[in-house]
mmCIF file of N, CA and C in Angstrom:
data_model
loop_
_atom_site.group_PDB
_atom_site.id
_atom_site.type_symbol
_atom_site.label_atom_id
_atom_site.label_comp_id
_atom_site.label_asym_id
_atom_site.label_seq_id
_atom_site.Cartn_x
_atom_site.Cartn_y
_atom_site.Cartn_z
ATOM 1 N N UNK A 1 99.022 114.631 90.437
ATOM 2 C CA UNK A 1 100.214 114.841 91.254
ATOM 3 C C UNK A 1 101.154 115.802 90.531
ATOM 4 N N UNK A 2 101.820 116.868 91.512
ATOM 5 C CA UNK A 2 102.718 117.724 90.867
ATOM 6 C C UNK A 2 103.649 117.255 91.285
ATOM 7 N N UNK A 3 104.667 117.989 91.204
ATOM 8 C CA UNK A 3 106.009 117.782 91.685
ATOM 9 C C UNK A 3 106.929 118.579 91.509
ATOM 10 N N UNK A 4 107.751 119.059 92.223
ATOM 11 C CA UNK A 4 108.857 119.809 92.270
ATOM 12 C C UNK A 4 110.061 119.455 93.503
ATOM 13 N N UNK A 5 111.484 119.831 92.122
ATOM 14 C CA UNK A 5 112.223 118.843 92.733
ATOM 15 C C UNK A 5 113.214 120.090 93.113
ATOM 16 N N UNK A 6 114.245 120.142 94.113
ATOM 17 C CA UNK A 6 115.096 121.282 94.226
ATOM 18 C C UNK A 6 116.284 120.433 95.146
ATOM 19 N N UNK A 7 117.325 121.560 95.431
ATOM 20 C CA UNK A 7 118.373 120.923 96.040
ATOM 21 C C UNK A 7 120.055 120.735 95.114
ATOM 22 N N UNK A 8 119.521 120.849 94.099
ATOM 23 C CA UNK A 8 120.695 120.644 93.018
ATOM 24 C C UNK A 8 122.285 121.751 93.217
ATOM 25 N N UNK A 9 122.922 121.548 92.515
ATOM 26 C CA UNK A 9 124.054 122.745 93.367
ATOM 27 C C UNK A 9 125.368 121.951 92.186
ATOM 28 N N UNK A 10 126.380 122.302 92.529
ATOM 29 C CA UNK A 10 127.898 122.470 92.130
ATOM 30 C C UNK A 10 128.439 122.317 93.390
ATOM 31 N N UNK A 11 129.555 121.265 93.524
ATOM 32 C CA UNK A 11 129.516 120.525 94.248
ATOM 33 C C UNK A 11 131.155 119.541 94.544
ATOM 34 N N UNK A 12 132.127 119.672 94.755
ATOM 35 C CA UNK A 12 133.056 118.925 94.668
ATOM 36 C C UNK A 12 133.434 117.381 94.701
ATOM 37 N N UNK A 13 133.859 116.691 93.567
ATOM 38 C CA UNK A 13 134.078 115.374 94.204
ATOM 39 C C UNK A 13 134.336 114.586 95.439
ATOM 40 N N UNK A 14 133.977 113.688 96.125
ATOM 41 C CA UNK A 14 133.695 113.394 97.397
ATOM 42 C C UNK A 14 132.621 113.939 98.355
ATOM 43 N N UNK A 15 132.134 114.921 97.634
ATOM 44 C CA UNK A 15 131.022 116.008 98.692
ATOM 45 C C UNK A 15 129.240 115.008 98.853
ATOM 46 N N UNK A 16 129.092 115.729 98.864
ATOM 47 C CA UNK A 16 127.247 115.176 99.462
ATOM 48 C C UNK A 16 126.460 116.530 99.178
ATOM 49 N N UNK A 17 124.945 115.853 98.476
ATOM 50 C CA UNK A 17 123.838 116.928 98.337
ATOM 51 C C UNK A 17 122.993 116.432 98.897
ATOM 52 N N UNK A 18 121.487 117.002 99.110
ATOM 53 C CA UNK A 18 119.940 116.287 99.267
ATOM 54 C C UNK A 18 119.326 117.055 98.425
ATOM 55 N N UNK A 19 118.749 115.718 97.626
ATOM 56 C CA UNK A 19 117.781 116.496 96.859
ATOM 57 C C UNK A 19 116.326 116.378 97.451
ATOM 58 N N UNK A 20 115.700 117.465 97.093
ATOM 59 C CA UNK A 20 114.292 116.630 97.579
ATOM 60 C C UNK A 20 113.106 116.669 96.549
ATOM 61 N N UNK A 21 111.936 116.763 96.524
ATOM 62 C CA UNK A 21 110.785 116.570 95.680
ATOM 63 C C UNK A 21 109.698 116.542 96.637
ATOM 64 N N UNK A 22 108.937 117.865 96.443
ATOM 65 C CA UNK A 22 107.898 118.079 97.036
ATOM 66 C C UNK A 22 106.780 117.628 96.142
ATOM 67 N N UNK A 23 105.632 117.165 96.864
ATOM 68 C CA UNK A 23 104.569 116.824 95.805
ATOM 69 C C UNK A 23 103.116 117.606 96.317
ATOM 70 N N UNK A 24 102.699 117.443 95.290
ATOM 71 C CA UNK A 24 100.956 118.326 95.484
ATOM 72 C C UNK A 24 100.434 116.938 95.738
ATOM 73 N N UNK A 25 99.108 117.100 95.977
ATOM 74 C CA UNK A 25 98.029 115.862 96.122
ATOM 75 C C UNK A 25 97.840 115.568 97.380
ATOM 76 N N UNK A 26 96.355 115.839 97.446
ATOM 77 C CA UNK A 26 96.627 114.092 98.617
ATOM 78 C C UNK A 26 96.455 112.669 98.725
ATOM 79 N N UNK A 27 97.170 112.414 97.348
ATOM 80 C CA UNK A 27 96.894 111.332 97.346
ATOM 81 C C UNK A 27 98.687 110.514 96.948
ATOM 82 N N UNK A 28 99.789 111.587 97.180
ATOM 83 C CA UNK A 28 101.002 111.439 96.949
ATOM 84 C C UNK A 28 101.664 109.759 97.622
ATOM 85 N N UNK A 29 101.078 109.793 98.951
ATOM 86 C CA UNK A 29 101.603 108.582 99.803
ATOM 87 C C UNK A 29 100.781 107.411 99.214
ATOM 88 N N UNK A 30 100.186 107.288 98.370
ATOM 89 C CA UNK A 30 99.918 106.082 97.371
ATOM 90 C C UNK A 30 100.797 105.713 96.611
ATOM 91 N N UNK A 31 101.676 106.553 96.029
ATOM 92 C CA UNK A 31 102.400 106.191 94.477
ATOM 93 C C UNK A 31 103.601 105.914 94.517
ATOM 94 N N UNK A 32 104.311 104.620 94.200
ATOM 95 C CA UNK A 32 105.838 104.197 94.064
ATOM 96 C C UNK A 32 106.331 105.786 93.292
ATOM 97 N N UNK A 33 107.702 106.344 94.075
ATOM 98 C CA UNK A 33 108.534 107.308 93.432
ATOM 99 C C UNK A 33 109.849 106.674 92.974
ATOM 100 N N UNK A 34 110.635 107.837 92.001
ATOM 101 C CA UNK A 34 111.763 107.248 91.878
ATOM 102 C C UNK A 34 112.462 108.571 91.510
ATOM 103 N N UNK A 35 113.853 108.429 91.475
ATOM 104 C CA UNK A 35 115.009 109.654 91.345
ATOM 105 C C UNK A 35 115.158 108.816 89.551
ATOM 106 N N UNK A 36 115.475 109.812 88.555
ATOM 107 C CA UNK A 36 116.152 109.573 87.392
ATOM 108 C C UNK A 36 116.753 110.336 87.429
ATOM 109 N N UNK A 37 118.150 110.199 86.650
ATOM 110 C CA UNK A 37 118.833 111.459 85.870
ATOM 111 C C UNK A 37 119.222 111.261 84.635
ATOM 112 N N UNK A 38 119.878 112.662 83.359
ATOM 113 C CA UNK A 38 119.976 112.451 82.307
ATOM 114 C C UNK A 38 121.384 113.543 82.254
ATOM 115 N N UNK A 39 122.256 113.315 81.483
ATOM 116 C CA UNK A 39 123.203 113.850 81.296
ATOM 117 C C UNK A 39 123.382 113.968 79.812
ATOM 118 N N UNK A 40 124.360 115.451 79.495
ATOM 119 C CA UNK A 40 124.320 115.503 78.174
ATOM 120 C C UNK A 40 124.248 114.744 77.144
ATOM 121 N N UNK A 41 123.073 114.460 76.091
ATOM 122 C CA UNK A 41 123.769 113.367 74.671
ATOM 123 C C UNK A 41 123.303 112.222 75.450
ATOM 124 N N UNK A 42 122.600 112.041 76.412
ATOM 125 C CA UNK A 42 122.369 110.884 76.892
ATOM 126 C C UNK A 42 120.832 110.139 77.428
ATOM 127 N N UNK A 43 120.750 109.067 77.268
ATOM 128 C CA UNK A 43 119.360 108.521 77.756
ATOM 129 C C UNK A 43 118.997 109.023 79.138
ATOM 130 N N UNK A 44 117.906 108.929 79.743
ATOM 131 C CA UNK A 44 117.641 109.373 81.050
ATOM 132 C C UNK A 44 117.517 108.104 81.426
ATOM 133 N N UNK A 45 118.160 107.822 82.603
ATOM 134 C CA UNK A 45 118.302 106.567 83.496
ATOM 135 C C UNK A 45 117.775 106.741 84.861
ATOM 136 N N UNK A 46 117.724 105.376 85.191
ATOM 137 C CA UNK A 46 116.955 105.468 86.660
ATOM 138 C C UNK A 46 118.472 105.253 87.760
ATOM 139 N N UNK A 47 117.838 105.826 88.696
ATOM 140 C CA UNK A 47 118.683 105.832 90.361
ATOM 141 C C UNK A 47 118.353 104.983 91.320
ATOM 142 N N UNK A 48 117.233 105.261 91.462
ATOM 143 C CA UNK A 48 116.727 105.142 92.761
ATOM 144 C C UNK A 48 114.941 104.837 92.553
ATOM 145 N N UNK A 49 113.934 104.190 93.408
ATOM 146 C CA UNK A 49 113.094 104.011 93.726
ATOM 147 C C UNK A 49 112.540 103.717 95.143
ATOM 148 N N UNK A 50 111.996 103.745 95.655
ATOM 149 C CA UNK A 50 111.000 103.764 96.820
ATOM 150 C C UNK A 50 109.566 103.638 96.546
ATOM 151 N N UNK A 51 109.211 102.167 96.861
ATOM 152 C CA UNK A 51 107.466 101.676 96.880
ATOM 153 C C UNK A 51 106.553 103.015 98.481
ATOM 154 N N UNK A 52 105.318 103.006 98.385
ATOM 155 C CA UNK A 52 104.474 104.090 98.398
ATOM 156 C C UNK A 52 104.634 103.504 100.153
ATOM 157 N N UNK A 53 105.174 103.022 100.884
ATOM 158 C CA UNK A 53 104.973 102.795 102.465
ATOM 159 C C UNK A 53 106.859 103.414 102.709
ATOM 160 N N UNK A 54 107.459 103.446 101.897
ATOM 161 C CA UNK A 54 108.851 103.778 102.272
ATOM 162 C C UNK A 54 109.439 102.435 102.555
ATOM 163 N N UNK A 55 109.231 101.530 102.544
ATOM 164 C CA UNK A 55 109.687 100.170 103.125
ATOM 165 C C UNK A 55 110.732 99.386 102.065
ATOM 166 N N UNK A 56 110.460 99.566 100.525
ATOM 167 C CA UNK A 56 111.055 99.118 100.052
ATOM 168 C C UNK A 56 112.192 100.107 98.778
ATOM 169 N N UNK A 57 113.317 99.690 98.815
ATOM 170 C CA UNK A 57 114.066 100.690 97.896
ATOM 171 C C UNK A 57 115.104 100.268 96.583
ATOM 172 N N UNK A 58 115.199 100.565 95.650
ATOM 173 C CA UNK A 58 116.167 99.934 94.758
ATOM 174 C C UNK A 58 117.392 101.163 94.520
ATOM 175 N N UNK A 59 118.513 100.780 94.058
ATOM 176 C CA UNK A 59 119.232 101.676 92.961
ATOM 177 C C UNK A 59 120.029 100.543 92.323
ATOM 178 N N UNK A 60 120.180 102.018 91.524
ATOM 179 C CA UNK A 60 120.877 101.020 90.146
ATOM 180 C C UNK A 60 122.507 100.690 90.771
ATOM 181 N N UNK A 61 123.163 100.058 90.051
ATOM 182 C CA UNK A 61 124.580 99.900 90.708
ATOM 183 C C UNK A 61 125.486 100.798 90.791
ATOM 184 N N UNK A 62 125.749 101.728 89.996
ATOM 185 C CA UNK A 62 126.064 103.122 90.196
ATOM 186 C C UNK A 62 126.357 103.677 91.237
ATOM 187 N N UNK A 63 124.977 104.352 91.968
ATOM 188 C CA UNK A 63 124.874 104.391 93.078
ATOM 189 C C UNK A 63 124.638 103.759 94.673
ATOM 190 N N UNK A 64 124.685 102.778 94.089
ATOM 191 C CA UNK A 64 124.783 101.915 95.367
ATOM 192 C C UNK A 64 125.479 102.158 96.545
ATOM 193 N N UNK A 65 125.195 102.285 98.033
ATOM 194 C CA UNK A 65 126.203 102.248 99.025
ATOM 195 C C UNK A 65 126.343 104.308 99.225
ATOM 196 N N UNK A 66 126.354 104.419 97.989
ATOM 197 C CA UNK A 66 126.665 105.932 97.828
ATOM 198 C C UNK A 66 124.726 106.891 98.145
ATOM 199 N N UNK A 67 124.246 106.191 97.588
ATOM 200 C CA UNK A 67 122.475 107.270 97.978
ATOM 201 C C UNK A 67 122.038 106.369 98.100
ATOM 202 N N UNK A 68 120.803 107.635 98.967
ATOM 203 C CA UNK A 68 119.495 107.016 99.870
ATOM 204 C C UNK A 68 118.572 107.455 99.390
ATOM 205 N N UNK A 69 117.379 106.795 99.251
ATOM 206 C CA UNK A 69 116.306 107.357 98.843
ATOM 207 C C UNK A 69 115.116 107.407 99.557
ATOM 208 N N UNK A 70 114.542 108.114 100.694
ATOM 209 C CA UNK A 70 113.835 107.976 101.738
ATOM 210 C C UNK A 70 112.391 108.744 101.166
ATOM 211 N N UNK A 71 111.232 108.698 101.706
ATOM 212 C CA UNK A 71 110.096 109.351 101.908
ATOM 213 C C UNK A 71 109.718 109.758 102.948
ATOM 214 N N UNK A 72 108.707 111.030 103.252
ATOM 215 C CA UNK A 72 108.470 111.236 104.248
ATOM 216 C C UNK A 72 106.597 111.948 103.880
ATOM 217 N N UNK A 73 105.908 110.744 104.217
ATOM 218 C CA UNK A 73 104.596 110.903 103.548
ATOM 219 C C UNK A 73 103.716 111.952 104.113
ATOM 220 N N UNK A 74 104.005 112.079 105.397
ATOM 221 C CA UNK A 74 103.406 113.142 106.510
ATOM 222 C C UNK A 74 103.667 114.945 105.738
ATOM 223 N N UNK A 75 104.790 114.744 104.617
ATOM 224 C CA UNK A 75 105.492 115.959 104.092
ATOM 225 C C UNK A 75 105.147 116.240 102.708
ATOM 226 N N UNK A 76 104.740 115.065 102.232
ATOM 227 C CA UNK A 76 104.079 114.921 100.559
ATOM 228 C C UNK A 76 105.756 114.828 99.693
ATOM 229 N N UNK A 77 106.881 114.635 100.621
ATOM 230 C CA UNK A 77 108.340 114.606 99.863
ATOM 231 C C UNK A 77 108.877 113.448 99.860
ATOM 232 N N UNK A 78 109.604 113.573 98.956
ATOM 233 C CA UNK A 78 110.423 112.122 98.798
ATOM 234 C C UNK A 78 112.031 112.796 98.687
ATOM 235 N N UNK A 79 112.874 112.008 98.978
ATOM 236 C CA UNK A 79 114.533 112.629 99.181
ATOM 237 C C UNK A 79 115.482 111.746 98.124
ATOM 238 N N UNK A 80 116.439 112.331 97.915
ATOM 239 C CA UNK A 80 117.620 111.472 97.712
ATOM 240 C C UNK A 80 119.219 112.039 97.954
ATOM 241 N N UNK A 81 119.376 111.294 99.290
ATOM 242 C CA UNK A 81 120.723 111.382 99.887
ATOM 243 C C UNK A 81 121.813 110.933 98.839
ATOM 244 N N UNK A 82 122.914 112.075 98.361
ATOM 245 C CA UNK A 82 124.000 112.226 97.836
ATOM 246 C C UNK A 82 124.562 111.990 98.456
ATOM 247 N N UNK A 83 125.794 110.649 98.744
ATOM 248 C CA UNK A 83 127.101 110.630 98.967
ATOM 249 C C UNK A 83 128.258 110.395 98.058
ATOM 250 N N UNK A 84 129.503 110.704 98.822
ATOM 251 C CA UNK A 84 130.613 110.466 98.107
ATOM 252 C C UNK A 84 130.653 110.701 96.132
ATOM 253 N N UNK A 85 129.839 111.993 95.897
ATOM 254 C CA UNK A 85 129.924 112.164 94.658
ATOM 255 C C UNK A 85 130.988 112.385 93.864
ATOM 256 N N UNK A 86 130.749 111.665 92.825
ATOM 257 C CA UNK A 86 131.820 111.544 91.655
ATOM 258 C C UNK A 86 131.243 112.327 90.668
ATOM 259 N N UNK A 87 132.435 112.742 89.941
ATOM 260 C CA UNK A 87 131.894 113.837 88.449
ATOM 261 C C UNK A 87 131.087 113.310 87.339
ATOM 262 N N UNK A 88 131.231 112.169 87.228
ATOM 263 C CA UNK A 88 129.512 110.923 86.412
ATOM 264 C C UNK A 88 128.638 111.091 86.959
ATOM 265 N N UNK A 89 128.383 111.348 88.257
ATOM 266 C CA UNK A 89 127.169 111.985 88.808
ATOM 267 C C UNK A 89 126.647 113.185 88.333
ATOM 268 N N UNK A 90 127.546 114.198 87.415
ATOM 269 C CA UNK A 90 126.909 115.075 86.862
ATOM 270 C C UNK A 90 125.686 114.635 85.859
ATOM 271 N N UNK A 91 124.749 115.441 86.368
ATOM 272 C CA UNK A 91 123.344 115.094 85.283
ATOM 273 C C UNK A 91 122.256 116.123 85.506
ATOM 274 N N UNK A 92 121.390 116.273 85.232
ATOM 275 C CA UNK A 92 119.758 116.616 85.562
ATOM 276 C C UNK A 92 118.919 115.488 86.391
ATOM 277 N N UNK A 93 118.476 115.720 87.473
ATOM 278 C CA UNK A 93 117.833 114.650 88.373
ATOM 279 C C UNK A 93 116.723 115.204 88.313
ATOM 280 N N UNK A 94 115.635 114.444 88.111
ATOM 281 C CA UNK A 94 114.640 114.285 88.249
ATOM 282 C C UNK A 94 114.127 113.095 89.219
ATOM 283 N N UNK A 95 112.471 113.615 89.798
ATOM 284 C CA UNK A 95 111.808 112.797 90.448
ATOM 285 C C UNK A 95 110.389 112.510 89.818
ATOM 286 N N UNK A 96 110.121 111.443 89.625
ATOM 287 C CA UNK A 96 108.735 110.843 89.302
ATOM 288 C C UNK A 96 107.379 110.031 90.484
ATOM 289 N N UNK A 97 106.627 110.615 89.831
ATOM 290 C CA UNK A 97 105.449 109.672 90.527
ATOM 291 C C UNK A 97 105.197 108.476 89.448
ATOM 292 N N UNK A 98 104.734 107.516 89.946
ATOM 293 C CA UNK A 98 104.535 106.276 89.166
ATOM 294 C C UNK A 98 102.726 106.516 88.496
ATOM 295 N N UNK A 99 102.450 105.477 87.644
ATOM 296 C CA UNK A 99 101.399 105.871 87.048
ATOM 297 C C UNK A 99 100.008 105.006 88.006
ATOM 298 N N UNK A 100 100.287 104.026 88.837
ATOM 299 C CA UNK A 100 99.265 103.785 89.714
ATOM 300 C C UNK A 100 99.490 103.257 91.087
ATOM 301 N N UNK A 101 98.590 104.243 92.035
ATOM 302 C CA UNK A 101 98.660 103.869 93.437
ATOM 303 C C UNK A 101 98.651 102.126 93.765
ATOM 304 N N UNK A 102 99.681 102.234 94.724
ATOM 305 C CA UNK A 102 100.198 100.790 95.232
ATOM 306 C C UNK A 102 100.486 99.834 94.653
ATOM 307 N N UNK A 103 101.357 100.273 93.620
ATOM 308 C CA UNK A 103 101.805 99.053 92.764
ATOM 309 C C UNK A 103 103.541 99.122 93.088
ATOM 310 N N UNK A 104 104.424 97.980 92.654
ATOM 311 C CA UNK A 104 105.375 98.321 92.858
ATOM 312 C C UNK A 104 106.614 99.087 92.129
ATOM 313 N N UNK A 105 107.708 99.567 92.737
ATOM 314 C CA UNK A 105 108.126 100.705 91.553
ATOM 315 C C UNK A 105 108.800 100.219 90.572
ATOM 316 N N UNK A 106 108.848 100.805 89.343
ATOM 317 C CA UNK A 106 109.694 100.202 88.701
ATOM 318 C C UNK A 106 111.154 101.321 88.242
ATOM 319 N N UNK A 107 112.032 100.425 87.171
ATOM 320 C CA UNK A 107 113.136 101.140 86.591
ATOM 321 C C UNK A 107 113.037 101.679 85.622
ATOM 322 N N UNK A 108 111.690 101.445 85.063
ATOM 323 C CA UNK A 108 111.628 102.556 83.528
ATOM 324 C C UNK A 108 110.960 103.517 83.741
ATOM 325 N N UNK A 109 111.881 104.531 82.903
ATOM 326 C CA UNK A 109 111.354 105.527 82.910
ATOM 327 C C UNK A 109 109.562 105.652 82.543
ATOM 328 N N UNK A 110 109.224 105.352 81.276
ATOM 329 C CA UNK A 110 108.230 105.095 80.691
ATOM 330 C C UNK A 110 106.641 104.764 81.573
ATOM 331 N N UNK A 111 107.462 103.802 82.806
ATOM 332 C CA UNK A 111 106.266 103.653 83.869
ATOM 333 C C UNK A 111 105.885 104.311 84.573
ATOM 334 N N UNK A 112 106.271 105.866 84.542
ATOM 335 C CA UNK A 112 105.754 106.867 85.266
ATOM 336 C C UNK A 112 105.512 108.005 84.864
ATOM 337 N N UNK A 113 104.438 108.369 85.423
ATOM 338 C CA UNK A 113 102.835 109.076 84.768
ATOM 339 C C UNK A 113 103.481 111.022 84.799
ATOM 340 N N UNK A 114 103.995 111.173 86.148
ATOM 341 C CA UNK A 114 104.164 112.289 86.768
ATOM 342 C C UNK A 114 105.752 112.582 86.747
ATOM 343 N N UNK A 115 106.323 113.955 86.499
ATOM 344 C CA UNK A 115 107.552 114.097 86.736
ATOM 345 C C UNK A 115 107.651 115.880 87.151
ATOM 346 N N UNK A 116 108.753 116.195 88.116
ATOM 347 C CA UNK A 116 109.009 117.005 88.279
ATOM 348 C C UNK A 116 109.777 117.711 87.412
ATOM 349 N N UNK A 117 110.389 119.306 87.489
ATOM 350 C CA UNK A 117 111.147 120.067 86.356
ATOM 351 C C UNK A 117 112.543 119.141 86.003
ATOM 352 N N UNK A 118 113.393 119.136 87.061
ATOM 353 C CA UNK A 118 114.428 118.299 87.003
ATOM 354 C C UNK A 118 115.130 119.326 87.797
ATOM 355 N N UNK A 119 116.589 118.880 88.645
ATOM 356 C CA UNK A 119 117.191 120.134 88.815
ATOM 357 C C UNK A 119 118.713 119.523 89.019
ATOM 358 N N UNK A 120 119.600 120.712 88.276
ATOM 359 C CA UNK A 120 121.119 120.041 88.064
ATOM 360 C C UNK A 120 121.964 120.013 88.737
ATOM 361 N N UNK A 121 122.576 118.360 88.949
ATOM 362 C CA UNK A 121 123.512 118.137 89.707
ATOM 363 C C UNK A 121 125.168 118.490 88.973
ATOM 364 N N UNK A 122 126.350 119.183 89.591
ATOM 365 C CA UNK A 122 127.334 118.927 88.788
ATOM 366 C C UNK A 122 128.519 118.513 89.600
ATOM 367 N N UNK A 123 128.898 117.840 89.839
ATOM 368 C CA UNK A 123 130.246 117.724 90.473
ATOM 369 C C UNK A 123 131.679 117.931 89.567
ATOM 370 N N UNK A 124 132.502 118.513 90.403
ATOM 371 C CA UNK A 124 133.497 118.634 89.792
ATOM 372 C C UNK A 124 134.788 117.838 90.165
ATOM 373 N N UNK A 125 136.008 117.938 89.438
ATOM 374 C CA UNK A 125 136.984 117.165 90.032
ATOM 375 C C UNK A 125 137.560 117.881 90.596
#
């Protein structure tokens, strides 16, 4: 599985992005995805996840209420709806494939096999 993630931008507090993540394979609509990001001097943390039917979704508390994280398997993409961004939202986002078809997703980084370039989010105040 490849991946490439785009959508990233500069961006004003309160505003909204979509990111998305295109994937190679056909075998993409098997694999739990997830959104991470990493910001300067800092660990890379998880966002968001979505199990391999789209049915099930997590985020961390952070973002809660604020992004969506949808799939669209017919497209080989997976999304993540930006709302109401705040300037802590500045980071590098990345998207991952998980390391085995139909399992469920997890929050570490570590559990996933596949990752896209990353691409940067910045909001400002």
């Amino acid at each position: 599985v490849q991946l490439q993630a785009s959508g990233g931008g500069l961006v004003q507090a309160g505003g909204s992005l979509r990111l998305s993540c295109a994937a190679s394979g056909p075998t993409f609509s098997r694999y739990p995805m997830g959104w991470f990001r990493q910001a300067p001097g800092k660990e890379r943390d998880y966002v968001a996840t979505i199990n391999w039917t789209g049915g099930s979704t997590s985020y961390a508390d952070s973002v809660k209420a604020r992004f969506t994280i949808s799939r669209d398997n017919a497209k080989n993409t997976v999304y993540l709806q930006m709302n109401s961004l705040k300037p802590e939202d500045t980071a590098v986002y990345y998207c991952a494939a998980g390391r085995s078809a139909y399992t469920r997703p997890s929050i570490a980084p570590h559990e996933y096999a596949y990752w896209g370039q990353g691409t940067q989010v910045t909001v400002s105040s």
